[in-house]
């Protein structure tokens, strides 16, 4: 059980390369199930979630190879799917496992996937996934904590409204879209998620021989085909990792050059950073982000893409904690996603929770303290706060951050950070 010891405050400067996207890579790894043969995926980040997903695919019968430690592509051979079962032991550790449900059902006519359990960021049902697959003709029931889906005579195209109480669903869209690629006839998904990761998945599926149009819009049209073929594909850069590095430059009043960063996928994020006084200058392969000594307060509401991403809410809150005035942060996607609030207050931030909103009263300085990571993005916010805080910050349960950031200390320390990974002291 690692901890981070972070010495602050520091001022970051230099160049950092953004990795491939975790949230694009996971559903694209699932898409490999749809085709007999070996697919080769480039740009897949080396994260614990990716390793876990590879283990999951291997339990289904796939062979997964990736050059350990090397930048090489990940090869997924899905010639044989001998066991279409998503085991509880893996699914309970990573909710994204649910996105094997659609591809397994389409490929094998049957799938059993454990229901994902509870989550630190709030209630995360899968009713929309189930509704969409039922519309495609699947019979679905819940048995002993497993979703059992069957379509012995195959799936058939349908018009599906996939919007929920919080808007579109990202992995729900992924599941239904992947299943529809092999359904008989045409499927229309209305209120589909428009996240760049979904567009990347759709582009990958089209490269496998699928016929998907309306990519990037809330209305996806999928003409079913009889089969798909393996693919060589490169996943898009990780806009959430890029956004986290942008905030790292801003919160340390530093200057970073981000390489392999697609600003077009980050308009809402760049807009917010510019509002608070941060400079974001586009370059040929990314951008240069420069902090300011006087951060302005601003209000932000998380929304489905192209709105401000919920996965950067905690990081932005850490930044606004140092603004000269009051900001309001409203979480519209996961209303309970505020595990970082109490921890940032331990670092002398002045945050007050009011229902799905947090009032952020800016303070002059953050002060180091021992804090507890609770989920992936909350722990990223604590690392950022630790870079700006005076003194030695200790972050416990670092495994949360390894799920979505590849060895973050090895990426930030060359830029001037002082992050030390250490064994947790014996209890
Ligand atoms: C994806 O989760 C991402 N995960 C999340 O990133 C991200 O926070 C989320 O999308 C929103 O952008 C991956 O891509 C692996 P949703 P997903 O279904 O697809 C409700 C990270 O930090 N809903 O779009 O599971 C749901 O409760 C992770 O990298 C239903 O009501 O999220 C939520 O309020 C955390 N019924 C809202 O929709 C459903 O069937 C959006 O959830 C499905 C969802």
XYZ file of C-alpha atoms in Angstrom, residues 2-154:
153
model
C 1.926 3.026 -1.284
C 1.675 6.553 -0.001
C 2.884 9.806 -1.547
C 5.000 12.292 0.391
C 4.797 15.634 -1.416
C 7.007 18.621 -0.586
C 5.505 21.982 -1.460
C 5.097 24.601 -2.661
C 6.783 24.116 -6.046
C 6.574 25.863 -9.420
C 6.349 23.470 -12.371
C 8.031 24.151 -15.710
C 8.972 22.106 -18.755
C 7.353 19.717 -21.205
C 5.127 16.703 -20.602
C 3.619 14.230 -23.061
C 0.000 13.254 -22.552
C -0.718 9.514 -22.615
C -3.425 7.642 -24.485
C -6.912 7.850 -23.006
C -7.932 5.330 -20.327
C -11.629 5.919 -21.005
C -11.172 5.363 -24.744
C -8.846 2.373 -24.339
C -11.119 0.308 -22.063
C -14.219 0.161 -24.344
C -11.943 -0.229 -27.397
C -10.315 -3.252 -25.714
C -13.860 -4.631 -25.237
C -14.612 -4.009 -28.927
C -11.892 -6.531 -29.847
C -14.319 -9.243 -28.629
C -16.548 -8.485 -31.640
C -14.068 -9.851 -34.197
C -12.445 -13.269 -34.555
C -8.686 -12.789 -34.708
C -5.990 -10.503 -33.326
C -6.433 -6.730 -32.958
C -3.502 -4.438 -32.210
C -4.053 -1.279 -30.156
C -1.482 1.519 -29.891
C -1.334 4.254 -27.281
C -2.943 2.126 -24.544
C -1.691 3.601 -21.245
C 0.005 1.373 -18.665
C -2.493 1.679 -15.831
C -3.809 -0.742 -13.231
C -7.312 -0.455 -14.761
C -5.929 -1.469 -18.156
C -4.113 -4.463 -16.657
C -7.294 -5.492 -14.869
C -9.292 -5.202 -18.109
C -6.707 -7.344 -19.874
C -7.129 -9.954 -17.116
C -10.891 -9.782 -17.627
C -10.540 -10.410 -21.373
C -8.292 -13.375 -20.653
C -10.934 -14.927 -18.400
C -13.288 -14.804 -21.415
C -10.827 -16.791 -23.525
C -8.912 -13.952 -25.228
C -5.113 -13.842 -25.393
C -3.741 -10.423 -24.464
C -0.103 -9.440 -24.978
C 1.460 -6.098 -24.358
C 5.132 -5.289 -24.233
C 5.673 -5.091 -20.431
C 6.940 -1.616 -19.625
C 7.448 -0.997 -23.337
C 5.481 1.504 -25.398
C 4.559 -1.291 -27.858
C 0.945 -1.953 -28.935
C -1.375 -4.207 -26.986
C -2.413 -7.303 -28.971
C -5.779 -8.868 -28.210
C -6.547 -12.208 -29.853
C -10.286 -12.863 -29.604
C -10.359 -15.869 -31.958
C -12.002 -17.892 -29.209
C -14.489 -16.685 -26.560
C -14.842 -19.828 -24.482
C -16.382 -18.326 -21.332
C -18.676 -15.297 -21.842
C -18.749 -14.506 -18.113
C -17.568 -11.257 -16.457
C -16.524 -12.461 -13.011
C -17.503 -10.575 -9.827
C -13.920 -10.704 -8.555
C -12.811 -8.421 -11.429
C -15.992 -6.393 -12.035
C -16.209 -5.352 -8.348
C -12.765 -3.712 -8.712
C -13.543 -1.853 -11.931
C -17.008 -0.723 -13.069
C -15.861 -0.223 -16.652
C -15.906 -4.026 -16.941
C -19.619 -3.683 -17.662
C -18.796 -2.686 -21.241
C -18.045 -6.285 -22.198
C -21.788 -7.017 -21.885
C -22.852 -5.665 -25.315
C -19.935 -7.131 -27.334
C -20.235 -10.565 -25.641
C -23.985 -10.663 -26.304
C -23.506 -9.697 -29.965
C -20.628 -12.156 -30.504
C -21.865 -15.147 -28.482
C -25.654 -14.628 -28.254
C -25.254 -14.901 -24.465
C -23.407 -13.051 -21.717
C -23.201 -13.154 -17.929
C -21.632 -10.096 -16.297
C -21.523 -9.324 -12.617
C -23.465 -6.232 -11.610
C -20.941 -3.523 -10.671
C -21.072 -2.841 -6.924
C -21.071 0.443 -5.033
C -18.819 3.357 -5.998
C -17.154 6.169 -4.016
C -18.374 8.799 -6.477
C -22.044 7.941 -6.048
C -24.943 5.918 -7.359
C -24.106 4.302 -10.713
C -26.987 2.131 -11.987
C -26.913 0.308 -15.348
C -30.650 0.528 -16.128
C -29.950 2.399 -19.390
C -27.499 -0.293 -20.563
C -30.172 -2.941 -19.892
C -32.928 -0.893 -21.503
C -30.886 -0.390 -24.686
C -29.928 -4.069 -25.018
C -33.513 -5.148 -24.384
C -34.624 -2.834 -27.202
C -32.206 -4.759 -29.451
C -34.143 -7.906 -28.599
C -32.092 -9.342 -25.737
C -33.771 -11.139 -22.844
C -32.135 -9.878 -19.670
C -32.527 -10.920 -16.060
C -30.578 -10.526 -12.843
C -29.472 -13.730 -11.067
C -27.180 -13.997 -8.020
C -25.783 -10.544 -8.706
C -25.135 -11.307 -12.375
C -26.779 -9.719 -15.416
C -27.745 -12.603 -17.689
C -28.387 -11.487 -21.263
C -29.498 -13.792 -24.047
C -30.289 -13.373 -27.732
C -30.140 -16.893 -29.130
C -31.452 -15.776 -32.547
C -29.234 -12.714 -32.629
